[in-house]
Amino acid sequence: MILNTGGRTDTVQYYSKWLLNRFKEGFVYSRNPFYPNKVTRYELIPKKIDCVVFCSKNYAPILDRLNEITDKFNTYFYYTITAYRKDIEPGVPDIQKSIETLFKLEEIVGFKRIAWRYDPVLLTEKYTIDYHLKTFNYMAEQLNGHIDRCIFSFVEMYKKLKHNMPEILLLTKEDREILAKGLGDIAGRYGIYLQTCAEAQNFEKYGIHKSGCMTLDILGMANDVKFRNLKHKGMRKNCNCIESRDIGAYDTCPNGCRYCYANSSPKKALENFKLHDENSPILLGEIKEGDIIQTGNQKSFLEFNKNLRLF
């Protein structure tokens, strides 16, 4: 089983003590976001977890104790660093501080296990195509040699986004082509492997690889283990990732990113954050009377289980 710690919230930045407690105790509960009374229990032990996947915009809070997880499990780290400032990402460290933290993360886990996410790419009167390309070039120059790959995606224009960001501009097909060519040229200049995330349009002519940012090949090569050749069902439209199990919760991330799909509103996220108990077996609140607890399916994807790490 692939364990995802950050698909629904920035667990590392805001709930790292809880996460470390869960690994120390060896289990975690995850509430089904669509059927709230259904709760799944996962065992957090090496023979049940093929790889622990992280996704965060700030790894600083967990660096001092990250070895408690990396010493026992295969891991992979997605680090989101974008061109936006506090007007778009109020709770995220600035670009230079984020890059410095990535370097510290690299010292612990090595560059093979770090992917830089530059997404979502969106346009406003302030964040223009030229602004993106200049900022991406500045970041790529520094991150060259310190990451496994870079992943980008264009913003999805869902209804909530139009309400939260009225200043957002519609990305035209021409805009996407110009941005893709520019990003591809920059990545090529610095020798960075660049790929899309859940993107239907093909940009291979610009040296950009197809979607599939969390595949068994990527996780296997990063950790020197061999996975079986399994179909990647994806998590949403145009996604080519392997299925994973997320232990986070929606409406719990205080970062306040205005493009966020995981929060219905920043206010609700902050209200829920106050309900968090770092000693609880579940991220938000507690197990309630009437909850239906089931054991999660933790079937291994490893080839013949030969490559399970022993401790």
Short mmCIF file of C-alpha atoms in Angstrom, two decimals:
data_model
loop_
_atom_site.label_atom_id
_atom_site.label_comp_id
_atom_site.label_asym_id
_atom_site.label_seq_id
_atom_site.Cartn_x
_atom_site.Cartn_y
_atom_site.Cartn_z
CA MET A 1 0.00 0.00 0.00
CA ILE A 2 1.13 3.53 -0.76
CA LEU A 3 0.39 5.88 2.15
CA ASN A 4 -0.33 9.52 1.23
CA THR A 5 0.09 11.99 4.08
CA GLY A 6 -0.59 15.26 2.25
CA GLY A 7 -3.22 15.02 -0.44
CA ARG A 8 -6.02 16.59 1.63
CA THR A 9 -4.09 18.95 3.89
CA ASP A 10 -0.53 20.12 4.62
CA THR A 11 0.04 17.53 7.32
CA VAL A 12 3.78 18.19 7.55
CA GLN A 13 3.49 21.92 8.17
CA TYR A 14 0.59 21.90 10.62
CA TYR A 15 0.19 18.37 11.98
CA SER A 16 3.72 16.96 12.09
CA LYS A 17 3.60 16.07 15.82
CA TRP A 18 0.39 14.14 15.23
CA LEU A 19 1.91 12.35 12.24
CA LEU A 20 5.01 11.35 14.19
CA ASN A 21 2.83 10.14 17.07
CA ARG A 22 0.87 7.95 14.68
CA PHE A 23 4.02 6.32 13.33
CA LYS A 24 5.31 5.84 16.87
CA GLU A 25 2.10 4.07 17.92
CA GLY A 26 1.96 2.13 14.65
CA PHE A 27 -1.57 2.86 13.42
CA VAL A 28 -3.85 5.65 12.23
CA TYR A 29 -7.56 6.22 11.57
CA SER A 30 -8.83 7.99 8.47
CA ARG A 31 -12.40 9.27 8.10
CA ASN A 32 -14.12 8.84 4.74
CA PRO A 33 -14.84 12.38 3.43
CA PHE A 34 -17.99 11.23 1.61
CA TYR A 35 -19.37 8.93 4.33
CA PRO A 36 -18.25 10.61 7.59
CA ASN A 37 -19.33 7.77 9.89
CA LYS A 38 -17.03 5.33 8.07
CA VAL A 39 -13.50 5.20 9.47
CA THR A 40 -10.59 3.10 8.20
CA ARG A 41 -7.73 1.86 10.33
CA TYR A 42 -4.28 1.51 8.73
CA GLU A 43 -1.29 -0.19 10.30
CA LEU A 44 1.80 2.02 10.04
CA ILE A 45 4.44 -0.68 9.99
CA PRO A 46 7.02 -1.47 7.26
CA LYS A 47 5.48 -4.79 6.23
CA LYS A 48 2.14 -3.03 5.58
CA ILE A 49 3.38 0.21 3.94
CA ASP A 50 5.33 0.03 0.67
CA CYS A 51 6.08 3.75 0.61
CA VAL A 52 5.15 6.85 2.61
CA VAL A 53 4.44 9.77 0.28
CA PHE A 54 4.62 13.36 1.54
CA CYS A 55 3.32 16.53 -0.10
CA SER A 56 3.93 19.88 1.60
CA LYS A 57 4.78 23.55 1.11
CA ASN A 58 6.97 23.66 4.21
CA TYR A 59 9.02 20.73 5.52
CA ALA A 60 10.78 22.75 8.23
CA PRO A 61 8.55 21.58 11.13
CA ILE A 62 9.42 17.89 10.65
CA LEU A 63 13.07 17.93 9.61
CA ASP A 64 14.52 17.35 13.09
CA ARG A 65 12.54 14.13 13.53
CA LEU A 66 12.03 12.99 9.95
CA ASN A 67 14.47 10.11 10.45
CA GLU A 68 11.88 8.46 12.71
CA ILE A 69 10.02 7.69 9.48
CA THR A 70 12.80 7.57 6.85
CA ASP A 71 14.86 5.07 8.87
CA LYS A 72 12.03 2.54 8.65
CA PHE A 73 10.06 3.21 5.49
CA ASN A 74 10.51 3.84 1.79
CA THR A 75 9.61 7.51 1.24
CA TYR A 76 9.10 10.14 -1.44
CA PHE A 77 8.65 13.90 -1.02
CA TYR A 78 6.69 16.35 -3.17
CA TYR A 79 7.72 19.92 -2.35
CA THR A 80 5.43 22.62 -3.73
CA ILE A 81 7.23 25.91 -4.39
CA THR A 82 5.44 28.37 -6.65
CA ALA A 83 5.87 31.93 -7.90
CA TYR A 84 3.10 33.35 -5.68
CA ARG A 85 3.41 35.69 -2.72
CA LYS A 86 1.36 36.24 0.44
CA ASP A 87 -1.58 37.66 -1.52
CA ILE A 88 -2.16 34.18 -2.96
CA GLU A 89 -0.43 31.88 -0.44
CA PRO A 90 -0.65 33.68 2.94
CA GLY A 91 0.59 30.78 5.06
CA VAL A 92 3.48 29.66 2.85
CA PRO A 93 7.15 30.65 3.38
CA ASP A 94 8.75 32.85 0.74
CA ILE A 95 10.57 31.34 -2.22
CA GLN A 96 14.12 31.63 -0.89
CA LYS A 97 13.26 30.21 2.51
CA SER A 98 11.45 27.31 0.82
CA ILE A 99 14.48 26.58 -1.35
CA GLU A 100 16.75 26.60 1.70
CA THR A 101 14.42 24.15 3.46
CA LEU A 102 14.47 21.90 0.40
CA PHE A 103 18.25 21.81 0.58
CA LYS A 104 18.02 20.71 4.24
CA LEU A 105 15.52 18.03 3.26
CA GLU A 106 17.89 16.84 0.56
CA GLU A 107 20.66 16.41 3.14
CA ILE A 108 18.42 13.94 4.96
CA VAL A 109 16.75 11.99 2.14
CA GLY A 110 18.83 12.70 -0.97
CA PHE A 111 17.74 14.37 -4.22
CA LYS A 112 16.35 11.12 -5.72
CA ARG A 113 13.41 11.23 -3.33
CA ILE A 114 12.38 14.87 -3.88
CA ALA A 115 10.08 16.21 -6.59
CA TRP A 116 9.55 19.95 -6.96
CA ARG A 117 5.93 20.82 -7.72
CA TYR A 118 5.39 24.11 -9.54
CA ASP A 119 1.62 24.15 -9.52
CA PRO A 120 -0.97 25.27 -10.12
CA VAL A 121 0.06 27.68 -12.86
CA LEU A 122 -2.49 30.51 -13.00
CA LEU A 123 -2.57 34.01 -14.44
CA THR A 124 -3.63 37.39 -13.03
CA GLU A 125 -2.67 40.96 -13.93
CA LYS A 126 0.22 40.55 -11.45
CA TYR A 127 1.22 36.94 -12.13
CA THR A 128 1.76 37.15 -15.87
CA ILE A 129 3.37 34.68 -18.26
CA ASP A 130 6.59 36.67 -18.13
CA TYR A 131 6.49 36.71 -14.32
CA HIS A 132 6.11 32.92 -14.22
CA LEU A 133 8.96 32.29 -16.63
CA LYS A 134 11.36 34.65 -14.86
CA THR A 135 10.53 33.19 -11.44
CA PHE A 136 10.68 29.59 -12.68
CA ASN A 137 14.10 30.29 -14.20
CA TYR A 138 15.33 31.77 -10.91
CA MET A 139 14.14 28.72 -8.98
CA ALA A 140 15.31 26.14 -11.54
CA GLU A 141 18.81 27.60 -11.50
CA GLN A 142 19.04 26.98 -7.75
CA LEU A 143 17.22 23.63 -7.61
CA ASN A 144 19.15 22.05 -10.47
CA GLY A 145 20.88 18.96 -9.12
CA HIS A 146 18.90 18.95 -5.88
CA ILE A 147 15.67 17.33 -7.10
CA ASP A 148 14.56 14.17 -8.89
CA ARG A 149 12.14 16.03 -11.21
CA CYS A 150 9.81 19.01 -11.54
CA ILE A 151 6.04 18.64 -11.95
CA PHE A 152 3.67 21.37 -13.08
CA SER A 153 -0.02 21.71 -13.89
CA PHE A 154 -2.33 24.41 -15.13
CA VAL A 155 -5.05 25.57 -12.76
CA GLU A 156 -8.51 24.02 -13.08
CA MET A 157 -11.20 26.70 -13.38
CA TYR A 158 -13.76 25.24 -10.99
CA LYS A 159 -16.62 27.36 -9.57
CA LYS A 160 -15.11 27.80 -6.11
CA LEU A 161 -11.93 29.24 -7.60
CA LYS A 162 -13.83 31.96 -9.48
CA HIS A 163 -15.40 33.01 -6.19
CA ASN A 164 -12.17 32.91 -4.16
CA MET A 165 -10.05 34.58 -6.86
CA PRO A 166 -12.17 36.99 -8.90
CA GLU A 167 -8.98 38.49 -10.37
CA ILE A 168 -7.94 35.21 -12.03
CA LEU A 169 -7.62 35.30 -15.82
CA LEU A 170 -8.77 32.54 -18.13
CA LEU A 171 -5.86 30.52 -19.49
CA THR A 172 -6.21 30.30 -23.26
CA LYS A 173 -4.75 27.52 -25.38
CA GLU A 174 -2.15 30.01 -26.63
CA ASP A 175 -1.23 30.91 -23.04
CA ARG A 176 -0.68 27.23 -22.23
CA GLU A 177 1.50 26.74 -25.30
CA ILE A 178 3.67 29.78 -24.49
CA LEU A 179 4.03 28.74 -20.85
CA ALA A 180 4.75 25.10 -21.70
CA LYS A 181 7.41 26.06 -24.25
CA GLY A 182 9.00 28.50 -21.83
CA LEU A 183 9.00 26.08 -18.90
CA GLY A 184 10.31 23.31 -21.14
CA ASP A 185 13.15 25.47 -22.46
CA ILE A 186 14.18 26.50 -18.94
CA ALA A 187 14.04 22.96 -17.56
CA GLY A 188 16.10 21.73 -20.51
CA ARG A 189 18.70 24.45 -19.95
CA TYR A 190 19.26 23.25 -16.37
CA GLY A 191 18.91 19.54 -17.02
CA ILE A 192 15.69 19.20 -15.01
CA TYR A 193 13.25 16.40 -15.85
CA LEU A 194 9.94 18.23 -16.35
CA GLN A 195 6.51 16.61 -16.50
CA THR A 196 2.84 17.53 -16.25
CA CYS A 197 0.28 16.56 -13.61
CA ALA A 198 -3.19 15.41 -14.70
CA GLU A 199 -2.87 17.36 -17.95
CA ALA A 200 -4.77 16.23 -21.06
CA GLN A 201 -2.73 18.32 -23.49
CA ASN A 202 0.49 16.82 -24.83
CA PHE A 203 3.60 19.05 -24.56
CA GLU A 204 6.25 16.50 -25.49
CA LYS A 205 7.42 18.74 -28.35
CA TYR A 206 8.75 21.08 -25.64
CA GLY A 207 10.66 18.32 -23.86
CA ILE A 208 7.91 17.89 -21.28
CA HIS A 209 7.01 14.37 -20.21
CA LYS A 210 3.45 13.10 -19.78
CA SER A 211 1.45 13.06 -16.55
CA GLY A 212 2.00 10.44 -13.88
CA CYS A 213 3.78 12.08 -10.96
CA MET A 214 3.33 9.28 -8.42
CA THR A 215 4.02 6.05 -10.24
CA LEU A 216 5.51 2.81 -8.98
CA ASP A 217 8.49 3.39 -11.29
CA ILE A 218 9.22 6.76 -9.68
CA LEU A 219 8.82 5.47 -6.12
CA GLY A 220 10.76 2.31 -6.88
CA MET A 221 13.76 4.01 -8.49
CA ALA A 222 13.92 6.57 -5.67
CA ASN A 223 14.10 3.85 -3.02
CA ASP A 224 15.94 1.13 -4.96
CA VAL A 225 13.05 -1.32 -4.70
CA LYS A 226 11.12 -3.23 -7.35
CA PHE A 227 7.36 -2.95 -7.70
CA ARG A 228 5.07 -5.21 -9.70
CA ASN A 229 3.88 -4.01 -13.10
CA LEU A 230 0.41 -2.81 -12.13
CA LYS A 231 -2.11 -0.58 -13.86
CA HIS A 232 -2.19 2.97 -12.54
CA LYS A 233 -5.85 3.93 -12.17
CA GLY A 234 -5.23 7.53 -11.19
CA MET A 235 -7.00 9.64 -8.59
CA ARG A 236 -8.90 11.96 -10.98
CA LYS A 237 -9.37 12.77 -14.67
CA ASN A 238 -6.14 12.60 -16.73
CA CYS A 239 -4.23 11.34 -13.69
CA ASN A 240 -1.85 8.44 -14.24
CA CYS A 241 -0.74 7.95 -10.63
CA ILE A 242 -0.86 4.75 -8.62
CA GLU A 243 -3.69 4.53 -6.11
CA SER A 244 -2.82 5.55 -2.55
CA ARG A 245 -4.52 5.89 0.83
CA ASP A 246 -4.74 9.38 2.30
CA ILE A 247 -4.81 9.84 6.08
CA GLY A 248 -5.52 13.58 6.06
CA ALA A 249 -8.82 15.47 6.05
CA TYR A 250 -10.34 18.18 3.87
CA ASP A 251 -11.05 21.65 5.29
CA THR A 252 -8.13 21.46 7.73
CA CYS A 253 -5.24 23.31 6.05
CA PRO A 254 -4.52 26.79 7.50
CA ASN A 255 -2.21 27.80 4.63
CA GLY A 256 -5.07 29.80 3.13
CA CYS A 257 -4.02 29.36 -0.50
CA ARG A 258 -6.73 31.04 -2.52
CA TYR A 259 -6.67 28.43 -5.29
CA CYS A 260 -6.99 25.51 -2.85
CA TYR A 261 -9.33 22.66 -3.84
CA ALA A 262 -9.14 20.94 -0.43
CA ASN A 263 -10.69 23.76 1.63
CA SER A 264 -14.22 25.03 1.10
CA SER A 265 -13.11 28.24 2.84
CA PRO A 266 -10.12 29.48 4.89
CA LYS A 267 -12.48 30.25 7.80
CA LYS A 268 -13.73 26.67 8.02
CA ALA A 269 -10.18 25.32 7.83
CA LEU A 270 -9.11 27.49 10.78
CA GLU A 271 -12.17 26.44 12.79
CA ASN A 272 -11.41 22.77 12.16
CA PHE A 273 -7.73 23.28 13.00
CA LYS A 274 -8.80 24.17 16.55
CA LEU A 275 -10.46 20.74 16.87
CA HIS A 276 -7.18 18.92 16.24
CA ASP A 277 -5.60 16.87 19.03
CA GLU A 278 -2.05 15.73 18.33
CA ASN A 279 -2.61 12.68 20.56
CA SER A 280 -5.78 11.53 18.80
CA PRO A 281 -5.55 8.52 16.44
CA ILE A 282 -7.45 10.55 13.81
CA LEU A 283 -6.38 13.92 12.40
CA LEU A 284 -9.56 15.85 13.12
CA GLY A 285 -11.42 15.39 16.40
CA GLU A 286 -11.94 11.94 17.88
CA ILE A 287 -13.55 8.63 17.05
CA LYS A 288 -17.27 9.10 17.70
CA GLU A 289 -20.01 6.85 19.00
CA GLY A 290 -21.67 5.30 15.97
CA ASP A 291 -18.53 5.38 13.81
CA ILE A 292 -18.08 2.24 11.74
CA ILE A 293 -14.42 1.23 11.90
CA GLN A 294 -13.04 -1.05 9.22
CA THR A 295 -9.59 -2.48 8.54
CA GLY A 296 -7.94 -0.98 5.49
CA ASN A 297 -6.82 -3.06 2.52
CA GLN A 298 -3.03 -2.85 2.72
CA LYS A 299 -2.00 -5.22 -0.02
CA SER A 300 1.62 -4.80 -1.05
CA PHE A 301 2.60 -3.63 -4.55
CA LEU A 302 6.17 -4.84 -4.15
CA GLU A 303 7.38 -7.57 -6.48
CA PHE A 304 7.23 -10.90 -4.63
CA ASN A 305 7.72 -8.91 -1.39
CA LYS A 306 11.43 -9.61 -1.92
CA ASN A 307 12.42 -6.00 -1.46
CA LEU A 308 10.70 -5.26 1.84
CA ARG A 309 13.20 -3.45 4.01
CA LEU A 310 14.01 -5.25 7.25
CA PHE A 311 14.60 -3.45 10.53
#
